[in-house]
């Protein structure tokens, strides 16, 4: 199988007329990072304006400042909400929360920017839960700035779960060559190993399976990584975690007809998936899944939160404070995140 043909959201039908295109709430992210720049670049991209009606939730001043940096000629227009927006070409509609000072320094950690980033996501979640928008696409926020503002979340995934009243969600990363879902994410390695158990592994695989089916892959082939080197190699490494924490879940899933394999040695599972043997790899912890994805395609990587009552996609990179304010941040991942948000919204409404 060709994995590029099976990435979530790849299946498309004839585009609807402009006034029926999916409406996507685009959160600006941390205003001191590259979020404003990549939002302006992505909204100027011809693929974006052809596929969706983007409504930015953010700060009009920051977007105008970013437009000057990246050479965008689009006009930033504040609107009260989606009902008042006008998607005339060359216009960027923004629900302007007006939370940032005009002179906010680029590339500097601040509680102000953390608070604003939280409020953007909060407003986007409100609009999505009410059905006023079809999907959410997020620019990066800074976890430390979020914490400085008093919001103790490990990232967008946990924040959106809380805002939507969702008990458990999964992070799925996608590139043209690889899809990865995580059993655990923002936990230290020792804590992650303790957290993993057969019910959690089983629920994660089911969420990933359901996401791929909805994205047009009727019978996805799923590979599940082990925890230890060589997936424990029959007890040689570790303390039997593969047999006690993972194998029971795989057996239960196979009994239900899901085409799942494992536990697999992680050092070969990702190669096999990139080759096309698997539609989805299940990683046990954060770096086990993130490192291969970022090597294979960070510029086109997309983060999809699976299990929310709303559609949410995001870029697969951070705020990049080191280059913020230079206009050099690439918008590819944001364009791709918007594309997948549209594709998932289209699948949901079929």
XYZ file of C-alpha atoms in Angstrom:
350
model
C 0.000 0.000 0.000
C 1.078 3.582 -0.637
C 0.980 5.414 2.695
C 0.686 8.787 1.002
C -2.709 7.678 -0.292
C -3.859 6.648 3.171
C -3.001 9.659 5.319
C -6.098 10.795 7.254
C -8.170 13.128 5.157
C -6.567 12.281 1.814
C -9.855 11.245 0.235
C -11.606 14.240 -1.402
C -14.702 14.903 -3.446
C -15.656 17.807 -5.712
C -15.207 21.068 -3.832
C -18.415 22.743 -2.620
C -19.262 26.331 -3.677
C -17.353 29.059 -1.745
C -20.233 29.863 0.608
C -20.463 26.184 1.615
C -16.773 25.592 2.254
C -15.964 24.331 5.782
C -15.562 27.124 8.310
C -12.375 26.664 10.324
C -11.480 28.561 13.498
C -7.724 29.272 13.322
C -6.178 30.133 16.684
C -3.189 32.482 16.492
C -1.105 30.744 19.160
C 1.479 32.559 21.271
C 1.737 36.096 19.911
C 5.464 36.257 20.717
C 6.171 33.168 18.610
C 5.840 32.318 14.930
C 2.071 31.766 15.153
C 1.011 35.123 13.651
C 3.520 34.729 10.811
C 2.548 31.210 9.800
C -1.149 32.064 10.049
C -0.709 34.953 7.604
C 1.378 32.795 5.274
C -1.111 29.929 5.366
C -4.131 32.151 4.771
C -2.467 33.666 1.708
C -1.824 30.208 0.248
C -4.079 29.397 -2.737
C -4.844 25.920 -1.392
C -6.239 27.400 1.819
C -8.615 29.900 0.228
C -9.797 27.245 -2.221
C -10.606 24.713 0.515
C -12.071 26.584 3.470
C -13.351 29.749 5.118
C -10.740 30.504 7.802
C -11.727 32.615 10.792
C -8.749 33.641 12.936
C -9.199 33.862 16.687
C -6.446 36.152 17.863
C -5.152 39.702 17.841
C -5.571 42.004 14.839
C -2.500 44.112 15.688
C -0.257 41.050 15.883
C -1.568 39.758 12.573
C -0.991 43.093 10.847
C 2.541 43.223 12.249
C 3.134 39.673 10.999
C 1.691 40.531 7.580
C 4.300 43.267 7.197
C 7.043 40.812 8.172
C 6.071 38.148 5.647
C 5.111 40.540 2.845
C 1.430 39.676 2.863
C -0.896 42.163 1.160
C -4.017 40.673 2.759
C -6.139 43.049 4.816
C -6.800 42.047 8.431
C -10.412 42.851 9.336
C -11.832 42.423 12.883
C -15.292 40.811 13.010
C -17.533 39.967 15.995
C -17.984 36.350 14.897
C -18.437 33.986 11.963
C -21.850 35.401 11.082
C -20.333 38.787 10.252
C -17.290 37.527 8.339
C -16.817 38.138 4.617
C -14.483 35.811 2.772
C -13.647 38.133 -0.072
C -10.203 37.266 -1.516
C -7.431 39.258 0.115
C -9.284 39.655 3.420
C -8.369 37.959 6.708
C -11.282 37.815 9.145
C -10.246 37.854 12.806
C -12.258 37.666 15.996
C -10.031 40.214 17.709
C -9.787 39.506 21.443
C -7.394 42.474 21.734
C -5.344 41.005 24.568
C -1.776 41.823 23.514
C 0.145 45.098 23.731
C 1.214 46.636 20.442
C 4.869 46.369 21.455
C 4.875 42.710 22.575
C 8.485 41.559 22.029
C 9.045 38.739 19.561
C 10.645 35.587 20.910
C 10.219 36.407 24.599
C 8.370 34.313 27.157
C 5.488 36.175 28.798
C 2.408 35.490 30.898
C 0.500 38.011 28.739
C 1.042 35.967 25.605
C 0.275 32.748 27.486
C -3.031 34.136 28.735
C -3.967 35.367 25.269
C -3.138 32.017 23.679
C -5.385 30.313 26.232
C -8.254 32.696 25.475
C -7.947 32.099 21.726
C -8.331 28.350 22.220
C -11.161 28.867 24.693
C -13.109 30.949 22.171
C -12.449 28.511 19.320
C -13.651 25.595 21.465
C -16.805 27.528 22.356
C -17.559 28.172 18.688
C -16.868 24.562 17.718
C -18.965 23.015 20.497
C -21.881 25.280 19.528
C -21.501 24.241 15.898
C -20.661 27.760 14.691
C -17.463 26.449 13.063
C -16.734 23.072 11.507
C -13.212 22.570 12.862
C -10.366 24.120 14.840
C -6.816 24.517 13.546
C -4.246 25.758 16.053
C -0.984 27.638 15.698
C 1.570 26.762 18.411
C 1.325 28.001 21.968
C 4.124 27.937 24.503
C 3.551 25.592 27.451
C 5.737 27.606 29.819
C 3.935 30.837 28.949
C 0.619 29.040 29.463
C 1.770 27.985 32.943
C 3.018 31.506 33.759
C -0.519 32.678 33.034
C -1.886 30.202 35.565
C -3.188 27.540 33.177
C -1.639 24.239 34.218
C -2.063 22.223 31.025
C 0.642 20.222 29.308
C -0.455 21.505 25.896
C -3.290 21.954 23.425
C -4.408 18.320 23.699
C -5.065 18.454 27.419
C -6.459 21.995 27.249
C -9.026 21.126 24.593
C -10.033 17.973 26.447
C -10.765 20.107 29.502
C -12.612 22.818 27.564
C -14.852 20.274 25.829
C -15.439 18.082 28.900
C -13.709 15.081 27.338
C -12.259 12.495 29.718
C -9.619 11.008 27.427
C -8.155 11.904 24.042
C -5.199 10.781 21.962
C -2.572 12.660 20.002
C -2.135 11.467 16.429
C 0.673 12.808 14.252
C 0.445 12.493 10.498
C 2.813 13.085 7.600
C 2.487 12.019 3.955
C 4.433 8.857 4.857
C 3.508 8.032 8.434
C 0.625 8.162 10.937
C 1.360 7.740 14.646
C -0.985 7.724 17.646
C 0.319 7.924 21.211
C -0.758 5.875 24.213
C 0.839 8.475 26.520
C 2.140 11.929 25.656
C 3.211 14.592 28.135
C 4.539 12.365 30.886
C 8.052 11.574 32.052
C 9.272 8.222 30.765
C 9.017 6.408 34.120
C 5.513 7.813 34.679
C 4.511 6.833 31.158
C 5.561 3.214 31.653
C 3.552 3.060 34.873
C 0.549 4.630 33.160
C 0.440 2.151 30.263
C -1.937 -0.758 30.776
C -4.027 -3.018 28.493
C -7.265 -0.964 28.721
C -5.438 2.267 27.810
C -3.623 0.599 24.906
C -6.896 -0.882 23.666
C -8.778 2.439 23.877
C -5.974 4.246 22.048
C -5.920 1.722 19.210
C -9.695 1.902 18.874
C -9.580 5.708 18.650
C -6.892 5.514 15.978
C -8.766 2.818 14.069
C -11.968 4.863 14.130
C -10.137 8.009 12.971
C -8.642 6.223 9.964
C -11.950 4.604 9.015
C -13.623 8.020 9.114
C -10.806 9.391 6.978
C -11.526 6.867 4.241
C -9.363 3.858 5.128
C -11.979 1.103 5.649
C -9.626 -1.594 6.973
C -6.502 0.037 8.424
C -3.489 -2.077 9.285
C -2.107 -1.059 12.676
C 1.273 -1.777 14.250
C 1.736 -1.455 18.016
C 5.187 -0.660 19.397
C 6.701 -2.327 22.433
C 8.141 -0.387 25.349
C 11.579 -1.957 25.705
C 14.345 -2.416 23.124
C 13.450 -5.164 20.646
C 9.962 -5.241 22.244
C 11.517 -7.015 25.218
C 12.930 -9.874 23.111
C 11.029 -12.560 25.002
C 11.867 -11.170 28.424
C 15.523 -10.395 27.762
C 14.951 -6.644 28.223
C 12.689 -5.012 30.762
C 10.317 -6.677 33.177
C 7.840 -8.311 30.855
C 5.949 -5.081 30.095
C 5.136 -6.188 26.561
C 3.399 -9.344 27.774
C 1.520 -7.721 30.641
C 0.713 -4.236 29.316
C 0.401 -4.571 25.529
C -0.171 -8.150 24.346
C -3.573 -8.557 26.089
C -4.876 -5.441 24.337
C -3.656 -6.652 20.948
C -5.363 -10.007 21.493
C -8.654 -8.350 22.436
C -8.537 -6.042 19.426
C -7.760 -8.875 17.014
C -10.676 -10.842 18.463
C -12.877 -7.888 17.461
C -11.612 -8.035 13.888
C -9.178 -5.105 13.996
C -6.069 -5.768 11.918
C -3.513 -4.977 14.617
C -0.014 -6.401 15.080
C 2.443 -6.277 17.963
C 4.131 -5.626 20.233
C 6.681 -4.641 17.579
C 10.265 -3.427 18.038
C 9.965 0.325 17.658
C 13.263 0.625 15.800
C 11.815 -1.306 12.848
C 8.088 -0.536 13.147
C 8.439 3.006 11.850
C 10.546 1.907 8.887
C 7.909 -0.669 7.969
C 5.150 1.915 8.273
C 6.986 4.446 6.102
C 7.447 1.643 3.561
C 3.683 1.138 3.529
C 3.200 -1.991 5.635
C 1.115 -0.180 8.264
C -1.438 2.621 8.045
C -0.908 3.543 11.696
C 1.772 3.002 14.315
C 0.841 3.088 18.012
C 3.653 4.640 20.064
C 3.833 4.022 23.797
C 5.309 7.379 24.831
C 5.980 10.876 23.527
C 9.462 10.672 22.037
C 8.982 7.157 20.674
C 6.369 8.582 18.310
C 7.484 12.170 17.846
C 11.119 11.578 16.865
C 10.410 9.469 13.731
C 7.614 11.793 12.600
C 9.841 14.847 12.885
C 12.677 13.151 11.033
C 10.368 12.063 8.228
C 8.421 15.256 7.766
C 8.210 18.009 10.377
C 7.483 20.651 7.713
C 4.400 18.736 6.583
C 3.562 17.130 9.926
C 0.127 17.634 11.435
C -1.155 16.957 14.942
C -4.731 15.640 15.113
C -6.478 15.339 18.490
C -8.520 12.133 18.376
C -11.486 11.628 20.699
C -12.732 15.219 21.003
C -16.341 16.075 20.140
C -14.889 18.649 17.712
C -12.290 18.405 14.951
C -8.909 19.823 15.869
C -5.681 19.822 13.879
C -2.440 21.669 14.505
C 1.036 22.259 13.209
C 3.592 19.756 14.469
C 6.133 22.309 15.691
C 6.520 24.801 18.476
C 6.601 28.573 18.851
C 10.187 28.822 17.515
C 11.094 31.856 19.604
C 14.564 31.820 18.048
C 13.220 32.902 14.642
C 10.005 34.677 15.670
C 9.748 38.151 14.182
C 12.107 37.409 11.286
C 9.446 36.410 8.764
C 11.366 33.231 7.903
C 9.075 30.657 9.553
C 7.597 28.323 6.955
C 3.846 27.981 6.659
C 3.794 24.469 5.129
C 2.667 22.664 8.262
C -0.106 25.220 8.849
C -1.337 24.818 5.272
C -1.365 21.047 5.717
C -3.082 21.294 9.115
C -5.824 23.384 7.538
C -6.148 20.891 4.687
C -6.615 18.024 7.101
C -9.106 19.986 9.204
C -11.156 20.547 6.066
C -10.892 16.920 4.981
C -11.958 15.619 8.391
C -14.850 18.084 8.554
C -15.950 17.024 5.086
C -15.859 13.333 6.077
C -17.888 14.029 9.223
C -20.687 15.710 7.236
C -21.002 13.086 4.516
